[in-house]
Amino acid sequence: MGYIYLLCIALMFSFGGTYVKLIRPYFGPEYITFFRFAVGVCFLLLLRRLRQGEVKNSPKSGKGTRSFMGWILFGAVAKWLAYLLENYALSQGPSYGNIVLQPVQTVTLTLFGVFLLKEALSLKKRLCILLCAAGVLLISWNGRSLDDFFQDNALVTLIFVCSGICGAAHMLAQRMLIHEMNSIDSNLIIFTISGVLAAIPLVPKTLGGALAGVRPSPLCILAVILFGMSTGIGYYLNAKAIPLVPFYMVGTIQNTMVIFAILWGALFFHEAITIYVIGGTALFLAGLLGLQLHKSKASAQSKS
């Protein structure tokens, strides 16, 4: 079941670009970000209600709560920025553009491990990081002239990279909270705070008539619901899958979202899949697989 959970997560997250493309004609990136958090919180509340008997290790009270509140706020701000930047970049670039998030997050988490958690950065890890970076550059270049690349693709790619770094910061916060709170509660609190942060800049816009005359299509409304649902349920399934499979397989299987995302872009929006996109995808998947296998080998050696 663990492998099925991970494939479901990859499939759900791969539709992110498609959802943004369907919502973008009616709502800007700021509204898309808020909708994603708001609907995600609703589904997490529903999950908590359904799994009430299984929820353990809830938030502590008193001094303990104050001690890790900083990580909750840090994770909430990071997740808000990650989704805001991702939605903005998806609205400007191809629907599969967010495939660069996974390698950026993996590389950033590796660097967090080296500089914050004092983990060793071996030669193999460095080579894998270079493969990931080369794949990102190849996809963003996509065979265009250097003038076009630096004027258009470079900016969108940079926004995706920043989004990936913020997403990794949220994962770092989750790691620091893992012994303090269960996964549903930590995501629920972080997503709620992120939703409030996303809503604040929308108040003057909405009062100023930003939504006047907006008539979203049924497909847009469906995309809003599914986007939030996949966000809330995806993180829950991820927590369920981790104890059921070897840890190095979690990231490896989730990276199949890259293949799905490119296919949806070609099927739904007729976006070209060039040899550069295929080659770049192969490079950063190879780099990611190398990082995951290296982590698995290091973990096995430490246990022995």
PDB file of C-alpha atoms in Angstrom:
ATOM      1  CA  MET A   1       0.000   0.000   0.000  1.00  0.00           C
ATOM      2  CA  GLY A   2       2.911   2.364   0.642  1.00  0.00           C
ATOM      3  CA  TYR A   3       3.902   2.316  -3.025  1.00  0.00           C
ATOM      4  CA  ILE A   4       0.286   2.901  -4.067  1.00  0.00           C
ATOM      5  CA  TYR A   5       0.082   5.905  -1.716  1.00  0.00           C
ATOM      6  CA  LEU A   6       3.248   7.416  -3.221  1.00  0.00           C
ATOM      7  CA  LEU A   7       2.048   6.909  -6.801  1.00  0.00           C
ATOM      8  CA  CYS A   8      -1.256   8.570  -5.856  1.00  0.00           C
ATOM      9  CA  ILE A   9       0.670  11.559  -4.432  1.00  0.00           C
ATOM     10  CA  ALA A  10       2.785  11.863  -7.586  1.00  0.00           C
ATOM     11  CA  LEU A  11      -0.326  11.676  -9.753  1.00  0.00           C
ATOM     12  CA  MET A  12      -2.233  14.277  -7.711  1.00  0.00           C
ATOM     13  CA  PHE A  13       0.641  16.763  -7.531  1.00  0.00           C
ATOM     14  CA  SER A  14       1.375  16.389 -11.250  1.00  0.00           C
ATOM     15  CA  PHE A  15      -1.929  18.126 -12.025  1.00  0.00           C
ATOM     16  CA  GLY A  16      -0.818  21.324 -10.237  1.00  0.00           C
ATOM     17  CA  GLY A  17       0.154  23.115 -13.443  1.00  0.00           C
ATOM     18  CA  THR A  18      -3.079  22.033 -15.134  1.00  0.00           C
ATOM     19  CA  TYR A  19      -5.169  23.408 -12.256  1.00  0.00           C
ATOM     20  CA  VAL A  20      -3.362  26.760 -12.363  1.00  0.00           C
ATOM     21  CA  LYS A  21      -3.907  27.061 -16.112  1.00  0.00           C
ATOM     22  CA  LEU A  22      -7.646  26.430 -15.628  1.00  0.00           C
ATOM     23  CA  ILE A  23      -7.974  28.906 -12.733  1.00  0.00           C
ATOM     24  CA  ARG A  24      -5.674  31.642 -14.055  1.00  0.00           C
ATOM     25  CA  PRO A  25      -8.130  33.208 -16.580  1.00  0.00           C
ATOM     26  CA  TYR A  26     -10.399  34.143 -13.656  1.00  0.00           C
ATOM     27  CA  PHE A  27      -8.116  34.577 -10.635  1.00  0.00           C
ATOM     28  CA  GLY A  28      -4.537  35.794 -10.155  1.00  0.00           C
ATOM     29  CA  PRO A  29      -1.737  33.866  -8.395  1.00  0.00           C
ATOM     30  CA  GLU A  30      -2.551  35.475  -5.024  1.00  0.00           C
ATOM     31  CA  TYR A  31      -6.129  34.183  -5.101  1.00  0.00           C
ATOM     32  CA  ILE A  32      -5.010  30.756  -6.347  1.00  0.00           C
ATOM     33  CA  THR A  33      -2.606  30.514  -3.406  1.00  0.00           C
ATOM     34  CA  PHE A  34      -5.345  31.416  -0.908  1.00  0.00           C
ATOM     35  CA  PHE A  35      -7.826  28.957  -2.454  1.00  0.00           C
ATOM     36  CA  ARG A  36      -5.258  26.173  -2.260  1.00  0.00           C
ATOM     37  CA  PHE A  37      -4.693  26.723   1.453  1.00  0.00           C
ATOM     38  CA  ALA A  38      -8.380  27.292   2.285  1.00  0.00           C
ATOM     39  CA  VAL A  39      -9.628  24.168   0.519  1.00  0.00           C
ATOM     40  CA  GLY A  40      -6.633  22.179   1.769  1.00  0.00           C
ATOM     41  CA  VAL A  41      -7.456  23.104   5.373  1.00  0.00           C
ATOM     42  CA  CYS A  42     -11.068  21.992   4.859  1.00  0.00           C
ATOM     43  CA  PHE A  43      -9.948  18.577   3.652  1.00  0.00           C
ATOM     44  CA  LEU A  44      -7.419  18.253   6.483  1.00  0.00           C
ATOM     45  CA  LEU A  45     -10.178  19.049   8.987  1.00  0.00           C
ATOM     46  CA  LEU A  46     -12.318  16.375   7.374  1.00  0.00           C
ATOM     47  CA  LEU A  47      -9.453  13.900   7.557  1.00  0.00           C
ATOM     48  CA  ARG A  48      -8.840  14.717  11.204  1.00  0.00           C
ATOM     49  CA  ARG A  49     -12.496  14.140  11.929  1.00  0.00           C
ATOM     50  CA  LEU A  50     -12.494  10.796  10.121  1.00  0.00           C
ATOM     51  CA  ARG A  51      -9.209   9.699  11.737  1.00  0.00           C
ATOM     52  CA  GLN A  52      -9.917  11.124  15.176  1.00  0.00           C
ATOM     53  CA  GLY A  53      -9.340   7.807  16.894  1.00  0.00           C
ATOM     54  CA  GLU A  54      -5.934   7.401  15.233  1.00  0.00           C
ATOM     55  CA  VAL A  55      -4.588  10.909  15.913  1.00  0.00           C
ATOM     56  CA  LYS A  56      -1.883  10.781  18.555  1.00  0.00           C
ATOM     57  CA  ASN A  57       0.884  13.084  19.744  1.00  0.00           C
ATOM     58  CA  SER A  58      -1.270  16.214  19.399  1.00  0.00           C
ATOM     59  CA  PRO A  59       0.180  19.682  20.099  1.00  0.00           C
ATOM     60  CA  LYS A  60       1.586  20.043  23.577  1.00  0.00           C
ATOM     61  CA  SER A  61       0.352  22.752  25.898  1.00  0.00           C
ATOM     62  CA  GLY A  62       2.122  25.307  28.030  1.00  0.00           C
ATOM     63  CA  LYS A  63       5.838  25.941  27.743  1.00  0.00           C
ATOM     64  CA  GLY A  64       6.307  23.128  25.202  1.00  0.00           C
ATOM     65  CA  THR A  65       4.002  24.823  22.721  1.00  0.00           C
ATOM     66  CA  ARG A  66       5.891  28.109  22.903  1.00  0.00           C
ATOM     67  CA  SER A  67       9.225  26.354  22.369  1.00  0.00           C
ATOM     68  CA  PHE A  68       8.365  25.076  18.864  1.00  0.00           C
ATOM     69  CA  MET A  69       5.951  27.842  17.825  1.00  0.00           C
ATOM     70  CA  GLY A  70       8.843  29.487  15.966  1.00  0.00           C
ATOM     71  CA  TRP A  71       9.168  26.457  13.678  1.00  0.00           C
ATOM     72  CA  ILE A  72       5.431  26.504  13.030  1.00  0.00           C
ATOM     73  CA  LEU A  73       5.566  30.173  11.983  1.00  0.00           C
ATOM     74  CA  PHE A  74       8.723  29.578   9.949  1.00  0.00           C
ATOM     75  CA  GLY A  75       7.082  26.660   8.126  1.00  0.00           C
ATOM     76  CA  ALA A  76       3.880  28.629   7.512  1.00  0.00           C
ATOM     77  CA  VAL A  77       5.677  31.620   5.985  1.00  0.00           C
ATOM     78  CA  ALA A  78       7.871  29.324   3.880  1.00  0.00           C
ATOM     79  CA  LYS A  79       4.877  27.343   2.573  1.00  0.00           C
ATOM     80  CA  TRP A  80       2.937  30.526   1.766  1.00  0.00           C
ATOM     81  CA  LEU A  81       5.855  31.920  -0.239  1.00  0.00           C
ATOM     82  CA  ALA A  82       6.451  28.552  -1.924  1.00  0.00           C
ATOM     83  CA  TYR A  83       2.881  28.306  -3.231  1.00  0.00           C
ATOM     84  CA  LEU A  84       2.656  32.001  -4.145  1.00  0.00           C
ATOM     85  CA  LEU A  85       5.851  31.864  -6.199  1.00  0.00           C
ATOM     86  CA  GLU A  86       4.922  28.523  -7.773  1.00  0.00           C
ATOM     87  CA  ASN A  87       1.463  29.725  -8.811  1.00  0.00           C
ATOM     88  CA  TYR A  88       2.859  32.949 -10.250  1.00  0.00           C
ATOM     89  CA  ALA A  89       5.502  31.092 -12.283  1.00  0.00           C
ATOM     90  CA  LEU A  90       2.968  28.513 -13.513  1.00  0.00           C
ATOM     91  CA  SER A  91       0.683  31.309 -14.686  1.00  0.00           C
ATOM     92  CA  GLN A  92       3.563  32.777 -16.721  1.00  0.00           C
ATOM     93  CA  GLY A  93       5.257  29.629 -18.025  1.00  0.00           C
ATOM     94  CA  PRO A  94       4.371  26.105 -19.179  1.00  0.00           C
ATOM     95  CA  SER A  95       2.071  23.946 -17.071  1.00  0.00           C
ATOM     96  CA  TYR A  96       4.887  21.447 -16.421  1.00  0.00           C
ATOM     97  CA  GLY A  97       7.313  24.157 -15.284  1.00  0.00           C
ATOM     98  CA  ASN A  98       6.985  23.125 -11.640  1.00  0.00           C
ATOM     99  CA  ILE A  99       8.864  19.872 -12.332  1.00  0.00           C
ATOM    100  CA  VAL A 100      12.010  21.789 -11.333  1.00  0.00           C
ATOM    101  CA  LEU A 101      10.683  22.127  -7.769  1.00  0.00           C
ATOM    102  CA  GLN A 102      11.519  18.543  -6.809  1.00  0.00           C
ATOM    103  CA  PRO A 103      15.241  18.680  -7.679  1.00  0.00           C
ATOM    104  CA  VAL A 104      15.577  22.144  -6.146  1.00  0.00           C
ATOM    105  CA  GLN A 105      13.959  20.915  -2.926  1.00  0.00           C
ATOM    106  CA  THR A 106      16.180  17.837  -2.843  1.00  0.00           C
ATOM    107  CA  VAL A 107      19.344  19.856  -3.390  1.00  0.00           C
ATOM    108  CA  THR A 108      18.292  22.466  -0.810  1.00  0.00           C
ATOM    109  CA  LEU A 109      17.469  19.799   1.773  1.00  0.00           C
ATOM    110  CA  THR A 110      20.867  18.222   1.160  1.00  0.00           C
ATOM    111  CA  LEU A 111      22.532  21.587   1.792  1.00  0.00           C
ATOM    112  CA  PHE A 112      20.395  22.090   4.927  1.00  0.00           C
ATOM    113  CA  GLY A 113      21.666  18.735   6.114  1.00  0.00           C
ATOM    114  CA  VAL A 114      25.292  19.755   5.535  1.00  0.00           C
ATOM    115  CA  PHE A 115      25.229  23.250   7.019  1.00  0.00           C
ATOM    116  CA  LEU A 116      22.502  22.974   9.677  1.00  0.00           C
ATOM    117  CA  LEU A 117      22.528  19.299  10.654  1.00  0.00           C
ATOM    118  CA  LYS A 118      26.279  18.795  10.057  1.00  0.00           C
ATOM    119  CA  GLU A 119      25.853  15.910   7.607  1.00  0.00           C
ATOM    120  CA  ALA A 120      28.793  15.038   5.345  1.00  0.00           C
ATOM    121  CA  LEU A 121      28.687  16.116   1.671  1.00  0.00           C
ATOM    122  CA  SER A 122      30.499  13.361  -0.217  1.00  0.00           C
ATOM    123  CA  LEU A 123      31.802  13.493  -3.786  1.00  0.00           C
ATOM    124  CA  LYS A 124      28.862  11.348  -4.943  1.00  0.00           C
ATOM    125  CA  LYS A 125      26.388  13.815  -3.444  1.00  0.00           C
ATOM    126  CA  ARG A 126      28.139  16.709  -5.173  1.00  0.00           C
ATOM    127  CA  LEU A 127      27.972  14.948  -8.542  1.00  0.00           C
ATOM    128  CA  CYS A 128      24.271  14.203  -8.054  1.00  0.00           C
ATOM    129  CA  ILE A 129      23.591  17.847  -7.186  1.00  0.00           C
ATOM    130  CA  LEU A 130      25.397  18.908 -10.370  1.00  0.00           C
ATOM    131  CA  LEU A 131      23.220  16.500 -12.392  1.00  0.00           C
ATOM    132  CA  CYS A 132      20.079  18.042 -10.884  1.00  0.00           C
ATOM    133  CA  ALA A 133      21.277  21.569 -11.629  1.00  0.00           C
ATOM    134  CA  ALA A 134      22.209  20.633 -15.199  1.00  0.00           C
ATOM    135  CA  GLY A 135      18.748  19.121 -15.739  1.00  0.00           C
ATOM    136  CA  VAL A 136      17.031  22.273 -14.503  1.00  0.00           C
ATOM    137  CA  LEU A 137      19.131  24.462 -16.794  1.00  0.00           C
ATOM    138  CA  LEU A 138      18.486  22.219 -19.808  1.00  0.00           C
ATOM    139  CA  ILE A 139      14.716  22.291 -19.289  1.00  0.00           C
ATOM    140  CA  SER A 140      14.626  26.050 -18.774  1.00  0.00           C
ATOM    141  CA  TRP A 141      16.843  26.657 -21.832  1.00  0.00           C
ATOM    142  CA  ASN A 142      14.758  24.332 -24.038  1.00  0.00           C
ATOM    143  CA  GLY A 143      16.908  25.054 -27.101  1.00  0.00           C
ATOM    144  CA  ARG A 144      15.966  28.729 -27.359  1.00  0.00           C
ATOM    145  CA  SER A 145      18.391  31.494 -28.243  1.00  0.00           C
ATOM    146  CA  LEU A 146      20.378  32.919 -25.356  1.00  0.00           C
ATOM    147  CA  ASP A 147      18.599  36.264 -25.741  1.00  0.00           C
ATOM    148  CA  ASP A 148      15.186  34.639 -25.290  1.00  0.00           C
ATOM    149  CA  PHE A 149      16.475  32.519 -22.421  1.00  0.00           C
ATOM    150  CA  PHE A 150      17.786  35.430 -20.374  1.00  0.00           C
ATOM    151  CA  GLN A 151      14.756  37.616 -21.126  1.00  0.00           C
ATOM    152  CA  ASP A 152      11.980  35.067 -20.434  1.00  0.00           C
ATOM    153  CA  ASN A 153      12.895  31.579 -19.262  1.00  0.00           C
ATOM    154  CA  ALA A 154      15.558  32.643 -16.799  1.00  0.00           C
ATOM    155  CA  LEU A 155      13.151  34.773 -14.756  1.00  0.00           C
ATOM    156  CA  VAL A 156      10.437  32.098 -14.604  1.00  0.00           C
ATOM    157  CA  THR A 157      13.016  29.435 -13.730  1.00  0.00           C
ATOM    158  CA  LEU A 158      14.454  31.655 -10.987  1.00  0.00           C
ATOM    159  CA  ILE A 159      10.969  32.045  -9.486  1.00  0.00           C
ATOM    160  CA  PHE A 160      10.527  28.247  -9.526  1.00  0.00           C
ATOM    161  CA  VAL A 161      13.932  27.846  -7.859  1.00  0.00           C
ATOM    162  CA  CYS A 162      12.943  30.298  -5.103  1.00  0.00           C
ATOM    163  CA  SER A 163       9.677  28.408  -4.676  1.00  0.00           C
ATOM    164  CA  GLY A 164      11.588  25.128  -4.327  1.00  0.00           C
ATOM    165  CA  ILE A 165      13.889  26.632  -1.690  1.00  0.00           C
ATOM    166  CA  CYS A 166      10.870  27.861   0.290  1.00  0.00           C
ATOM    167  CA  GLY A 167       9.273  24.412  -0.031  1.00  0.00           C
ATOM    168  CA  ALA A 168      12.443  22.847   1.368  1.00  0.00           C
ATOM    169  CA  ALA A 169      12.350  25.322   4.271  1.00  0.00           C
ATOM    170  CA  HIS A 170       8.810  24.130   5.053  1.00  0.00           C
ATOM    171  CA  MET A 171      10.057  20.509   5.011  1.00  0.00           C
ATOM    172  CA  LEU A 172      12.836  21.472   7.427  1.00  0.00           C
ATOM    173  CA  ALA A 173      10.215  22.909   9.778  1.00  0.00           C
ATOM    174  CA  GLN A 174       8.174  19.705   9.467  1.00  0.00           C
ATOM    175  CA  ARG A 175      11.233  17.661  10.365  1.00  0.00           C
ATOM    176  CA  MET A 176      11.830  19.768  13.470  1.00  0.00           C
ATOM    177  CA  LEU A 177       8.190  19.275  14.510  1.00  0.00           C
ATOM    178  CA  ILE A 178       7.971  15.536  13.836  1.00  0.00           C
ATOM    179  CA  HIS A 179       8.502  14.573  17.485  1.00  0.00           C
ATOM    180  CA  GLU A 180       6.210  17.302  18.800  1.00  0.00           C
ATOM    181  CA  MET A 181       3.047  16.895  16.689  1.00  0.00           C
ATOM    182  CA  ASN A 182       1.368  14.358  14.450  1.00  0.00           C
ATOM    183  CA  SER A 183       1.422  15.000  10.715  1.00  0.00           C
ATOM    184  CA  ILE A 184      -2.244  15.998  10.376  1.00  0.00           C
ATOM    185  CA  ASP A 185      -2.085  18.557  13.196  1.00  0.00           C
ATOM    186  CA  SER A 186       1.201  20.108  12.115  1.00  0.00           C
ATOM    187  CA  ASN A 187       0.021  20.497   8.515  1.00  0.00           C
ATOM    188  CA  LEU A 188      -3.367  21.774   9.685  1.00  0.00           C
ATOM    189  CA  ILE A 189      -1.858  24.520  11.862  1.00  0.00           C
ATOM    190  CA  ILE A 190       0.779  25.505   9.301  1.00  0.00           C
ATOM    191  CA  PHE A 191      -1.730  25.576   6.431  1.00  0.00           C
ATOM    192  CA  THR A 192      -4.162  27.650   8.499  1.00  0.00           C
ATOM    193  CA  ILE A 193      -1.512  30.271   9.291  1.00  0.00           C
ATOM    194  CA  SER A 194      -0.358  30.217   5.649  1.00  0.00           C
ATOM    195  CA  GLY A 195      -3.954  30.732   4.533  1.00  0.00           C
ATOM    196  CA  VAL A 196      -4.278  33.779   6.794  1.00  0.00           C
ATOM    197  CA  LEU A 197      -1.035  35.199   5.382  1.00  0.00           C
ATOM    198  CA  ALA A 198      -2.325  34.583   1.852  1.00  0.00           C
ATOM    199  CA  ALA A 199      -5.640  36.277   2.669  1.00  0.00           C
ATOM    200  CA  ILE A 200      -4.221  39.507   4.139  1.00  0.00           C
ATOM    201  CA  PRO A 201      -3.056  41.099   0.839  1.00  0.00           C
ATOM    202  CA  LEU A 202      -6.338  40.052  -0.810  1.00  0.00           C
ATOM    203  CA  VAL A 203      -8.539  42.144   1.522  1.00  0.00           C
ATOM    204  CA  PRO A 204      -7.837  45.567  -0.073  1.00  0.00           C
ATOM    205  CA  LYS A 205      -7.922  44.038  -3.564  1.00  0.00           C
ATOM    206  CA  THR A 206     -11.278  42.376  -2.961  1.00  0.00           C
ATOM    207  CA  LEU A 207     -12.762  45.473  -1.318  1.00  0.00           C
ATOM    208  CA  GLY A 208     -11.501  47.465  -4.288  1.00  0.00           C
ATOM    209  CA  GLY A 209     -13.574  45.360  -6.669  1.00  0.00           C
ATOM    210  CA  ALA A 210     -10.967  42.881  -7.926  1.00  0.00           C
ATOM    211  CA  LEU A 211     -13.627  40.150  -8.073  1.00  0.00           C
ATOM    212  CA  ALA A 212     -16.352  42.311  -9.585  1.00  0.00           C
ATOM    213  CA  GLY A 213     -17.767  40.677 -12.664  1.00  0.00           C
ATOM    214  CA  VAL A 214     -15.727  37.485 -12.277  1.00  0.00           C
ATOM    215  CA  ARG A 215     -17.771  34.467 -13.365  1.00  0.00           C
ATOM    216  CA  PRO A 216     -15.606  31.356 -12.993  1.00  0.00           C
ATOM    217  CA  SER A 217     -16.418  28.424 -15.237  1.00  0.00           C
ATOM    218  CA  PRO A 218     -17.404  25.010 -13.819  1.00  0.00           C
ATOM    219  CA  LEU A 219     -13.924  23.734 -14.800  1.00  0.00           C
ATOM    220  CA  CYS A 220     -12.327  26.573 -12.834  1.00  0.00           C
ATOM    221  CA  ILE A 221     -14.386  25.783  -9.727  1.00  0.00           C
ATOM    222  CA  LEU A 222     -13.578  22.077 -10.061  1.00  0.00           C
ATOM    223  CA  ALA A 223      -9.865  22.896 -10.416  1.00  0.00           C
ATOM    224  CA  VAL A 224      -9.962  25.015  -7.216  1.00  0.00           C
ATOM    225  CA  ILE A 225     -11.531  22.147  -5.272  1.00  0.00           C
ATOM    226  CA  LEU A 226      -9.222  19.475  -6.662  1.00  0.00           C
ATOM    227  CA  PHE A 227      -6.126  21.647  -6.173  1.00  0.00           C
ATOM    228  CA  GLY A 228      -6.867  22.114  -2.483  1.00  0.00           C
ATOM    229  CA  MET A 229      -7.934  18.499  -2.028  1.00  0.00           C
ATOM    230  CA  SER A 230      -4.736  17.143  -3.588  1.00  0.00           C
ATOM    231  CA  THR A 231      -2.689  19.435  -1.330  1.00  0.00           C
ATOM    232  CA  GLY A 232      -4.371  18.398   1.925  1.00  0.00           C
ATOM    233  CA  ILE A 233      -4.766  14.692   1.155  1.00  0.00           C
ATOM    234  CA  GLY A 234      -1.348  14.465  -0.502  1.00  0.00           C
ATOM    235  CA  TYR A 235       0.516  15.415   2.662  1.00  0.00           C
ATOM    236  CA  TYR A 236      -1.602  13.000   4.688  1.00  0.00           C
ATOM    237  CA  LEU A 237      -0.878  10.089   2.290  1.00  0.00           C
ATOM    238  CA  ASN A 238       2.807  10.964   2.409  1.00  0.00           C
ATOM    239  CA  ALA A 239       2.798  10.525   6.192  1.00  0.00           C
ATOM    240  CA  LYS A 240       0.988   7.203   5.793  1.00  0.00           C
ATOM    241  CA  ALA A 241       3.452   5.930   3.162  1.00  0.00           C
ATOM    242  CA  ILE A 242       6.740   6.712   4.910  1.00  0.00           C
ATOM    243  CA  PRO A 243       6.523   3.862   7.505  1.00  0.00           C
ATOM    244  CA  LEU A 244       5.480   1.339   4.830  1.00  0.00           C
ATOM    245  CA  VAL A 245       8.353   1.584   2.309  1.00  0.00           C
ATOM    246  CA  PRO A 246      12.137   2.047   2.393  1.00  0.00           C
ATOM    247  CA  PHE A 247      12.710   5.744   2.988  1.00  0.00           C
ATOM    248  CA  TYR A 248      14.864   6.276  -0.110  1.00  0.00           C
ATOM    249  CA  MET A 249      11.912   5.108  -2.263  1.00  0.00           C
ATOM    250  CA  VAL A 250       9.658   7.956  -1.038  1.00  0.00           C
ATOM    251  CA  GLY A 251      11.399  10.682  -3.025  1.00  0.00           C
ATOM    252  CA  THR A 252      12.210   8.347  -5.901  1.00  0.00           C
ATOM    253  CA  ILE A 253       8.596   7.357  -6.582  1.00  0.00           C
ATOM    254  CA  GLN A 254       7.265  10.873  -6.022  1.00  0.00           C
ATOM    255  CA  ASN A 255       9.587  12.082  -8.761  1.00  0.00           C
ATOM    256  CA  THR A 256       7.397  10.268 -11.293  1.00  0.00           C
ATOM    257  CA  MET A 257       5.201  13.380 -11.081  1.00  0.00           C
ATOM    258  CA  VAL A 258       7.676  14.891 -13.550  1.00  0.00           C
ATOM    259  CA  ILE A 259       6.607  12.413 -16.235  1.00  0.00           C
ATOM    260  CA  PHE A 260       2.919  12.924 -15.494  1.00  0.00           C
ATOM    261  CA  ALA A 261       3.196  16.741 -15.486  1.00  0.00           C
ATOM    262  CA  ILE A 262       4.889  16.841 -18.891  1.00  0.00           C
ATOM    263  CA  LEU A 263       2.252  14.493 -20.331  1.00  0.00           C
ATOM    264  CA  TRP A 264      -0.633  16.634 -19.028  1.00  0.00           C
ATOM    265  CA  GLY A 265       0.941  19.754 -20.548  1.00  0.00           C
ATOM    266  CA  ALA A 266       1.144  18.042 -23.932  1.00  0.00           C
ATOM    267  CA  LEU A 267      -2.348  16.503 -23.761  1.00  0.00           C
ATOM    268  CA  PHE A 268      -4.353  19.418 -22.356  1.00  0.00           C
ATOM    269  CA  PHE A 269      -2.460  22.511 -23.530  1.00  0.00           C
ATOM    270  CA  HIS A 270      -0.566  21.163 -26.575  1.00  0.00           C
ATOM    271  CA  GLU A 271       2.756  22.208 -25.058  1.00  0.00           C
ATOM    272  CA  ALA A 272       5.738  20.881 -26.980  1.00  0.00           C
ATOM    273  CA  ILE A 273       7.877  18.168 -25.397  1.00  0.00           C
ATOM    274  CA  THR A 274      11.300  18.796 -26.893  1.00  0.00           C
ATOM    275  CA  ILE A 275      14.465  16.737 -26.703  1.00  0.00           C
ATOM    276  CA  TYR A 276      15.801  19.337 -24.265  1.00  0.00           C
ATOM    277  CA  VAL A 277      12.903  18.779 -21.851  1.00  0.00           C
ATOM    278  CA  ILE A 278      13.314  14.994 -22.115  1.00  0.00           C
ATOM    279  CA  GLY A 279      17.089  15.194 -21.659  1.00  0.00           C
ATOM    280  CA  GLY A 280      16.811  17.623 -18.744  1.00  0.00           C
ATOM    281  CA  THR A 281      14.200  15.429 -17.066  1.00  0.00           C
ATOM    282  CA  ALA A 282      16.464  12.396 -17.435  1.00  0.00           C
ATOM    283  CA  LEU A 283      19.413  14.291 -15.948  1.00  0.00           C
ATOM    284  CA  PHE A 284      17.701  15.523 -12.808  1.00  0.00           C
ATOM    285  CA  LEU A 285      15.889  12.213 -12.272  1.00  0.00           C
ATOM    286  CA  ALA A 286      19.301  10.520 -12.430  1.00  0.00           C
ATOM    287  CA  GLY A 287      20.652  13.035  -9.938  1.00  0.00           C
ATOM    288  CA  LEU A 288      17.702  12.594  -7.593  1.00  0.00           C
ATOM    289  CA  LEU A 289      17.913   8.808  -7.775  1.00  0.00           C
ATOM    290  CA  GLY A 290      21.617   9.000  -6.982  1.00  0.00           C
ATOM    291  CA  LEU A 291      20.959  11.184  -3.932  1.00  0.00           C
ATOM    292  CA  GLN A 292      18.238   8.869  -2.652  1.00  0.00           C
ATOM    293  CA  LEU A 293      20.330   5.716  -3.157  1.00  0.00           C
ATOM    294  CA  HIS A 294      23.301   7.379  -1.483  1.00  0.00           C
ATOM    295  CA  LYS A 295      21.140   8.255   1.534  1.00  0.00           C
ATOM    296  CA  SER A 296      19.867   4.683   1.692  1.00  0.00           C
ATOM    297  CA  LYS A 297      23.387   3.224   1.571  1.00  0.00           C
ATOM    298  CA  ALA A 298      24.642   5.643   4.236  1.00  0.00           C
ATOM    299  CA  SER A 299      21.676   4.791   6.464  1.00  0.00           C
ATOM    300  CA  ALA A 300      22.302   1.048   6.100  1.00  0.00           C
ATOM    301  CA  GLN A 301      25.984   1.466   6.960  1.00  0.00           C
ATOM    302  CA  SER A 302      25.206   3.525  10.065  1.00  0.00           C
ATOM    303  CA  LYS A 303      22.776   0.853  11.302  1.00  0.00           C
ATOM    304  CA  SER A 304      25.297  -1.925  10.762  1.00  0.00           C
TER     305      SER A 304
END
